[in-house]
Short mmCIF file of C-alpha atoms and ligand atoms in Angstrom, two decimals:
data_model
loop_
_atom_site.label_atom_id
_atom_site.label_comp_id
_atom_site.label_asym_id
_atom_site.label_seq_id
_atom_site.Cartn_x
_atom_site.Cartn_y
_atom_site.Cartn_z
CA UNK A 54 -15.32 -52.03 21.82
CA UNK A 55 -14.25 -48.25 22.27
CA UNK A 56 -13.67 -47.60 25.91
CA UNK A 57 -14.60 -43.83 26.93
CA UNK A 58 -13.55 -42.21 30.25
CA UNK A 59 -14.65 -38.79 30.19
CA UNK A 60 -18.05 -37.23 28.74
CA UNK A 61 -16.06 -36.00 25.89
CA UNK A 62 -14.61 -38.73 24.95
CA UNK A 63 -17.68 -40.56 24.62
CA UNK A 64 -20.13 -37.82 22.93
CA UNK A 65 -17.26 -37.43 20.29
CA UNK A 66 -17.32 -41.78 20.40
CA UNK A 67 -20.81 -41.66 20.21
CA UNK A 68 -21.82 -39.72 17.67
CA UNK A 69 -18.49 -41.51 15.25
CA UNK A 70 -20.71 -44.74 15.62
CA UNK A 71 -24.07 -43.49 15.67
CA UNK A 72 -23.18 -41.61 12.27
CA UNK A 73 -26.76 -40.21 10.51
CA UNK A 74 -28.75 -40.77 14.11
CA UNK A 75 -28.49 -45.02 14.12
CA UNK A 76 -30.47 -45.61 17.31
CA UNK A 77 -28.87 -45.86 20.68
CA UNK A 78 -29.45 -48.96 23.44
CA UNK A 79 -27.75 -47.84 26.64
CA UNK A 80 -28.06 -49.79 29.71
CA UNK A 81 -26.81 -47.86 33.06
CA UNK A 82 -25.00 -50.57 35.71
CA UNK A 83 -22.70 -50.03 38.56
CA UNK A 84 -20.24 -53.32 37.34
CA UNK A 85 -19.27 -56.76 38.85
CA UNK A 86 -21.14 -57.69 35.71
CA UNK A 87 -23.92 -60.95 36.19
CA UNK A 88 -26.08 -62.96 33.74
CA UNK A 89 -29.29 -60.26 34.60
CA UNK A 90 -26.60 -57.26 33.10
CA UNK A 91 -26.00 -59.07 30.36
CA UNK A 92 -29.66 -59.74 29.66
CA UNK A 93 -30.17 -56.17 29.10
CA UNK A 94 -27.23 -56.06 26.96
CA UNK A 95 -28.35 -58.47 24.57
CA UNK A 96 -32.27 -56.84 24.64
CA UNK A 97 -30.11 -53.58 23.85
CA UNK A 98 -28.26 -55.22 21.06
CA UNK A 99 -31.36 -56.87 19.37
CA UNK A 100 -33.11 -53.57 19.14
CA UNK A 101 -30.06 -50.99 18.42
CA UNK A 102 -27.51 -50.67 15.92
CA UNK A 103 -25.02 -49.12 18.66
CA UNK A 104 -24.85 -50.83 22.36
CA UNK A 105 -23.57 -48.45 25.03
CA UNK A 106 -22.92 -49.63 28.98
CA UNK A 107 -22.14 -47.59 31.36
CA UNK A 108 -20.23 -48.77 34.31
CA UNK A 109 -20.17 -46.50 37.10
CA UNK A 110 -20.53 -47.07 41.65
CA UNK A 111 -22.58 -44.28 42.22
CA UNK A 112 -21.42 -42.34 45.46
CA UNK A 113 -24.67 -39.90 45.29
CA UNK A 114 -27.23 -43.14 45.69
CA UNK A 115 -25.30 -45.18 48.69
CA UNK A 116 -26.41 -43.88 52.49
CA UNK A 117 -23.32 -43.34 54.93
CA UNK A 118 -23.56 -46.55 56.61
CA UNK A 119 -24.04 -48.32 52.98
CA UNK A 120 -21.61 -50.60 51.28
CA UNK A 121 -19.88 -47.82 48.87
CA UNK A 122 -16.27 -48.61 49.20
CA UNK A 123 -17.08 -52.30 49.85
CA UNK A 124 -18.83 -52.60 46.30
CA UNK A 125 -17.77 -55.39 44.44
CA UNK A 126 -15.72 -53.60 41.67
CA UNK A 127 -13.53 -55.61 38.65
CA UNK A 128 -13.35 -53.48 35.47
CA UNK A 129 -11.03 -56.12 33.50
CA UNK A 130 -14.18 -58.61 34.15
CA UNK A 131 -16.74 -56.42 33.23
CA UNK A 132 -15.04 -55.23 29.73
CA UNK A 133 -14.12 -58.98 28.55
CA UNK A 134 -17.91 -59.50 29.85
CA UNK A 135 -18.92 -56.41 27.97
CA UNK A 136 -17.25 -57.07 25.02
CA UNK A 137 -18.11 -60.34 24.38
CA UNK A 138 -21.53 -59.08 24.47
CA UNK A 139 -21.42 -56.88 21.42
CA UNK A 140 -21.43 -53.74 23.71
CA UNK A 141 -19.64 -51.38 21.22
CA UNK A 142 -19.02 -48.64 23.84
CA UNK A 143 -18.09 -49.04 27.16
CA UNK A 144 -18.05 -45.63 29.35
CA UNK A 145 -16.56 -45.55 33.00
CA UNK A 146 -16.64 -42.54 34.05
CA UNK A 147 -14.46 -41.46 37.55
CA UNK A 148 -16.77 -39.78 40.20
CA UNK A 149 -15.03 -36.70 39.48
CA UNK A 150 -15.51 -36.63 35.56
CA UNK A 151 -18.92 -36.81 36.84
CA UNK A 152 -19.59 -34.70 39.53
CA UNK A 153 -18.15 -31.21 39.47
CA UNK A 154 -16.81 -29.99 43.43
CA UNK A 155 -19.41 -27.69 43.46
CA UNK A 156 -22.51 -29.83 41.92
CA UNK A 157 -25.34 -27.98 42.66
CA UNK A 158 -28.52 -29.78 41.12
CA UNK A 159 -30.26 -33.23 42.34
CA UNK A 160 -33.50 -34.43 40.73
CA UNK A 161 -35.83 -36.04 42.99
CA UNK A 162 -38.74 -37.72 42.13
CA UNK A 163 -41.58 -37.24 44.65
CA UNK A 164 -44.11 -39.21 46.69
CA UNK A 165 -43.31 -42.57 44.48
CA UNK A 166 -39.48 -42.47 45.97
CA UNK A 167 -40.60 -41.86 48.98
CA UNK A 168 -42.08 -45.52 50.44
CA UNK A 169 -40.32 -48.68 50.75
CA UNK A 170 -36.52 -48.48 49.23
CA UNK A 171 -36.76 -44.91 49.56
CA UNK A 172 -38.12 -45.15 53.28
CA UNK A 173 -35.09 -47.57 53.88
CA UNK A 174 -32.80 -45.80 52.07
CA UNK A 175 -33.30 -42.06 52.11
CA UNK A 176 -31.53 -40.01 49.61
CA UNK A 177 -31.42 -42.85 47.58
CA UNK A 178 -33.49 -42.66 44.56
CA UNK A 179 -32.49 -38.25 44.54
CA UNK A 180 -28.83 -40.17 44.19
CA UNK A 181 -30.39 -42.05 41.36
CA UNK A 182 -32.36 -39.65 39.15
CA UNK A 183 -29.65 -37.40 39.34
CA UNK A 184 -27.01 -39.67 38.14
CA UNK A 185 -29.64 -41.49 35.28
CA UNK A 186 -30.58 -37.87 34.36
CA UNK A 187 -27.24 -37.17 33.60
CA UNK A 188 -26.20 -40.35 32.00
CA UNK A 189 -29.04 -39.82 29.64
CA UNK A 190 -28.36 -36.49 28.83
CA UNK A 191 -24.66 -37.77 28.00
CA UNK A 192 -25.77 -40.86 25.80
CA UNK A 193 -28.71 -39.75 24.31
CA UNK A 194 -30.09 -43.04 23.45
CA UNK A 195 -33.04 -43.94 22.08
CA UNK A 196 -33.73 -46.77 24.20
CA UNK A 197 -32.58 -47.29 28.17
CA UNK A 198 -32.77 -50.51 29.70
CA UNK A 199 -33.89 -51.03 33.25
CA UNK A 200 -34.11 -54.90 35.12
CA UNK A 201 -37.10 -55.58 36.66
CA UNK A 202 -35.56 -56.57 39.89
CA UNK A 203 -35.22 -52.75 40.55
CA UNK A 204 -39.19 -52.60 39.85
CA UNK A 205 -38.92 -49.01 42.12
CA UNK A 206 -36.02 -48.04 40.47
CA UNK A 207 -37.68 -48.19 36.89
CA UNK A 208 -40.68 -46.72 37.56
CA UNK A 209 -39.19 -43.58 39.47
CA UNK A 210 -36.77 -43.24 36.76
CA UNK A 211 -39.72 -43.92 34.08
CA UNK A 212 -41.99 -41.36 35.80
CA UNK A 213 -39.02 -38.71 35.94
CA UNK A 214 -38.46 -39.64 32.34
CA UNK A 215 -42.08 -38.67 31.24
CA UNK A 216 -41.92 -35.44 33.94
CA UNK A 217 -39.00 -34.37 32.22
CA UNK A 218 -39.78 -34.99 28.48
CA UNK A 219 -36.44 -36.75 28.42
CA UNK A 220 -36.48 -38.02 24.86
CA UNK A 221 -35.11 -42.06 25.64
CA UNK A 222 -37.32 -44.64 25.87
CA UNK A 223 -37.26 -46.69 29.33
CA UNK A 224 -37.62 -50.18 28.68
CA UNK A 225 -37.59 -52.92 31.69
CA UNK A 226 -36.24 -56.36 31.31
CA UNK A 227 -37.53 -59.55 33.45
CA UNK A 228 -35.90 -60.62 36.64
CA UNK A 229 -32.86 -62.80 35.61
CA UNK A 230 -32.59 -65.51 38.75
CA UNK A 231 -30.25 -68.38 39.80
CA UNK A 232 -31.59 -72.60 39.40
CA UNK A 233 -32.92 -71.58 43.20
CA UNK A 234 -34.80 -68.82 42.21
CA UNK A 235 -32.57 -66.10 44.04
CA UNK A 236 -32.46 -63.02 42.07
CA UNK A 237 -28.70 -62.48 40.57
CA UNK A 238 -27.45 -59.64 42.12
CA UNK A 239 -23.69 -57.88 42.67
CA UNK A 240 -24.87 -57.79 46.53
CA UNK A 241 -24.91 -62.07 46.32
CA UNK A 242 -21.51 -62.04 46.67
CA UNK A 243 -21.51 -60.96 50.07
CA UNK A 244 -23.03 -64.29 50.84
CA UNK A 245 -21.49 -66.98 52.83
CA UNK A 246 -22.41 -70.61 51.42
CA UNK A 247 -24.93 -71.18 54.34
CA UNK A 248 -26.41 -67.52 53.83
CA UNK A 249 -26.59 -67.96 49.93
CA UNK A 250 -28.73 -71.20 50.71
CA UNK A 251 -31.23 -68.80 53.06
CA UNK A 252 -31.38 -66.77 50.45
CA UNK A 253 -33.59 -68.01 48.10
CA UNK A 254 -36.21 -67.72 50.77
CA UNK A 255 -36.86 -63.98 49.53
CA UNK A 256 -38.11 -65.78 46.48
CA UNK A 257 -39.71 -68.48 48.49
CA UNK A 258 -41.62 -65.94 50.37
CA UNK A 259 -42.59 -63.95 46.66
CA UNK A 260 -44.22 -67.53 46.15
CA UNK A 261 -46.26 -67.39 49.02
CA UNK A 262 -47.55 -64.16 48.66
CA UNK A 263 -48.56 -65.04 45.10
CA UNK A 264 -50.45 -67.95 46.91
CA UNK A 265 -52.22 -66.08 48.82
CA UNK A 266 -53.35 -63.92 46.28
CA UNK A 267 -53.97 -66.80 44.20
CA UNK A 268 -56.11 -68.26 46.77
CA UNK A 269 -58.41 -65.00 46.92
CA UNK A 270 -56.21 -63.40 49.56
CA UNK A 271 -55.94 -59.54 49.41
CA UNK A 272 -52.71 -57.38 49.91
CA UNK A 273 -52.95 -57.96 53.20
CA UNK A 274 -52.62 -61.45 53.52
CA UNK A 275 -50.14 -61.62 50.75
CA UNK A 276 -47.84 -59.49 52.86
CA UNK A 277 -48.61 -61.92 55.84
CA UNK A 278 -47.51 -64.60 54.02
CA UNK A 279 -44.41 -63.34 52.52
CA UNK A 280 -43.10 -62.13 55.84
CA UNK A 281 -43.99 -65.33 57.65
CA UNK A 282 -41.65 -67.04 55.41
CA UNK A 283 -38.84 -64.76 56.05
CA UNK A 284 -39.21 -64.35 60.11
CA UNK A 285 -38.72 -68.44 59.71
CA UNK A 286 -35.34 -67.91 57.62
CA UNK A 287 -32.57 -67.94 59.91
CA UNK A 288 -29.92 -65.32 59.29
CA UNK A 289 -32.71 -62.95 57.73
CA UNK A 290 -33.94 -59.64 58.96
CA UNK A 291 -36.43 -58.52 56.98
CA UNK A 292 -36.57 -54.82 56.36
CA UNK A 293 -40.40 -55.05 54.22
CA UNK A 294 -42.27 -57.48 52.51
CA UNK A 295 -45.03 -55.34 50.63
CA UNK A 296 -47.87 -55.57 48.37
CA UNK A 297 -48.63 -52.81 46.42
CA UNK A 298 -49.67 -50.93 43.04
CA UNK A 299 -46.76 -51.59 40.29
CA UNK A 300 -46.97 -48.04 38.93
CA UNK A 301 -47.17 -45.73 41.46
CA UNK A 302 -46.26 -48.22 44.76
CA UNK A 303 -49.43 -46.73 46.82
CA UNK A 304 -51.63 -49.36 48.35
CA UNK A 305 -52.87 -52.02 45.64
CA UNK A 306 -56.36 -51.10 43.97
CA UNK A 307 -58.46 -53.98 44.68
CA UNK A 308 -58.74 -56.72 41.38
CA UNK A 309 -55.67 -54.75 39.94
CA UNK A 310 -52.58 -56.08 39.33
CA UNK A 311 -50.14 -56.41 42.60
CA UNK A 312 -46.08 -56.12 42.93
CA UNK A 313 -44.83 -58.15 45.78
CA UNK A 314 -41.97 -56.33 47.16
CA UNK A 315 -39.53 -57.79 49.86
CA UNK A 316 -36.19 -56.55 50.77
CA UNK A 317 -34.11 -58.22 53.96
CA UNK A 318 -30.46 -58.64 55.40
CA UNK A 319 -29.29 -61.72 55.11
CA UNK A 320 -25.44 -61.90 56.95
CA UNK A 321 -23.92 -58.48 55.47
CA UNK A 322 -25.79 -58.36 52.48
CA UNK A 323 -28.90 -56.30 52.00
CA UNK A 324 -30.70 -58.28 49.56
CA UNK A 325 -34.23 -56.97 47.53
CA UNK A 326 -36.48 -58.79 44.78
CA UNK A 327 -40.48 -59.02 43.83
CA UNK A 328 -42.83 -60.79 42.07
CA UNK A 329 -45.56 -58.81 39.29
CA UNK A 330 -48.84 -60.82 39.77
CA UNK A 331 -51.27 -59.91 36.94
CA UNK A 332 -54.82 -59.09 37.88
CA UNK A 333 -56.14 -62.22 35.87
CA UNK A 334 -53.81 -64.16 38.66
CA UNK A 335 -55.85 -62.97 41.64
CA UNK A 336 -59.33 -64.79 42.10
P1 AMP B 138 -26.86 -52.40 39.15
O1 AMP B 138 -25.51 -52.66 38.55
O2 AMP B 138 -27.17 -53.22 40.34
O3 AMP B 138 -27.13 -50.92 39.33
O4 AMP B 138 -27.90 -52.86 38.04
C1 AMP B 138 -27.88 -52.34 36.74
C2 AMP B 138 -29.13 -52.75 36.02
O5 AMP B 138 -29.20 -54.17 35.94
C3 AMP B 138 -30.40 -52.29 36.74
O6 AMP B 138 -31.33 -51.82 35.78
C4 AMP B 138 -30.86 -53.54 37.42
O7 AMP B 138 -32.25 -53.58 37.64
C5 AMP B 138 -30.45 -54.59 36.41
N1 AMP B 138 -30.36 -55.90 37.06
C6 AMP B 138 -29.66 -56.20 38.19
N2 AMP B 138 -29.86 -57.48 38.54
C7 AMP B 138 -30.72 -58.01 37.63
C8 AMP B 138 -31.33 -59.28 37.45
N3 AMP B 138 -31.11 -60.29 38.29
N4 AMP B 138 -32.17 -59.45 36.40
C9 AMP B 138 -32.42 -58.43 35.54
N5 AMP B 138 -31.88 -57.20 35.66
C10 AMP B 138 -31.04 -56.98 36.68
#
């Protein structure tokens, strides 16, 4: 596994392996590497002849009062992790190789970045599209893989994808989750034993809300649902619990397919994950 630091370094690493255009599967994280990273590393390495990971915190997409410098960061982890994957470039770049003192362009995606994580978190998803823009533009892959249990996240950065003819397929991998059902995330290990057992209640509550719908429910009730089980959680504030169209996050059209959408604290950790039901699911 070549390990590149700076954008030259890895365009002149890239195109060494990629050598007569072998396609590209490049999967964007921000480290402290977990068993849903590694799933898209492996759906990269079935369907690519060069694997590329990029491991990189993100300044531009963290609020003031977020956890930046608290981010759970271990680069010697992540490249045995990495490597044992297959990965066959590994690129961390510093925040400085990537962000010039006197950056002057952000992409923003409007109206779809604007509700839920991007109500909660503003700036956010600008921080986002403007780093997955660039890291795009440096890998040029053919493929990009995206988890699921960033369902905003991948369809902002699919929609700025097709508004900016950016020539790498965006392809979204299922929800990797723990024997409890909580979604792995970095953010889990924030958790204190007792808060780690609350919080597979965000999945609990998905559950219900698929209930509902199941039980010929509408948005409405899914939502009540899904937040009744998380006011009952102790330790949780819930920031949403949402149902809503999977593509473009406005209010559900009715017999269509629904994403359930929750995110909550729970102790210092600000914890998301949803739930896809199909419209042949809802009665
Ligand atoms: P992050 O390092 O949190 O920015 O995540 C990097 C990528 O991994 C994103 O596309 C996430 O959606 C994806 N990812 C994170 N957690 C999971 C999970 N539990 N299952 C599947 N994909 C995930």
């Amino acid at each position: 596994m070549k390990i590149c630091r700076t954008e030259d370094e890895l365009r002149k690493t890239r195109d060494a392996e990629s050598l007569g255009g072998a396609p590209i599967g490049f999967v964007p994280t921000m480290g402290a590497l977990h068993d849903g990273h590694l799933s898209l590393v492996r759906a990269a390495r079935k369907a690519n002849d060069v694997v590329v990971l990029s491991i990189f915190v993100n300044p531009l997409q963290f609020g003031p009062a977020e956890d930046f410098s608290a981010y759970p960061r271990d680069e010697e982890r992540d490249l045995r992790l990495a490597e044992a994957e297959g990965v066959d470039i590994a690129f961390l770049p510093s925040v400085d190789e990537m962000y010039a003192p006197d950056r002057s362009t952000t992409v923003s995606v409007a109206r779809i970045s604007e509700v839920l994580e991007g109500k909660s978190r503003p700036g956010h998803f600008d921080g986002v599209c403007t780093v997955v823009a660039k890291l795009l533009n440096q890998v040029m892959a053919k493929r990009a893989y995206f988890g699921q249990k960033d369902a905003q996240q991948a369809a902002v950065v699919k929609r700025m994808v097709r508004d900016l003819s950016i020539p790498t397929e965006i392809v979204v991998c299922p929800i990797v989750r723990e024997a409890d059902g909580l979604a792995m995330s970095s953010r889990n290990a924030y958790l204190s034993a007792e808060e780690r057992a609350h919080a597979a209640n965000l999945f609990k509550s998905l559950k219900a809300g698929e209930a509902a719908l199941a039980a010929g429910g509408g948005p409405g009730d899914a939502e009540a649902a899904m937040r009744d089980v998380l006011e009952a959680t102790p330790a949780m504030r819930v920031d949403y619990a949402a149902a809503v169209d999977p593509e473009t996050f406005d209010e559900a059209l009715p017999g269509g397919p629904v994403l359930l959408a929750v995110a909550a604290r729970v102790g210092p950790a600000r914890l998301i994950d949803n739930l896809l039901v199909e419209a042949k699911r809802r009665t």
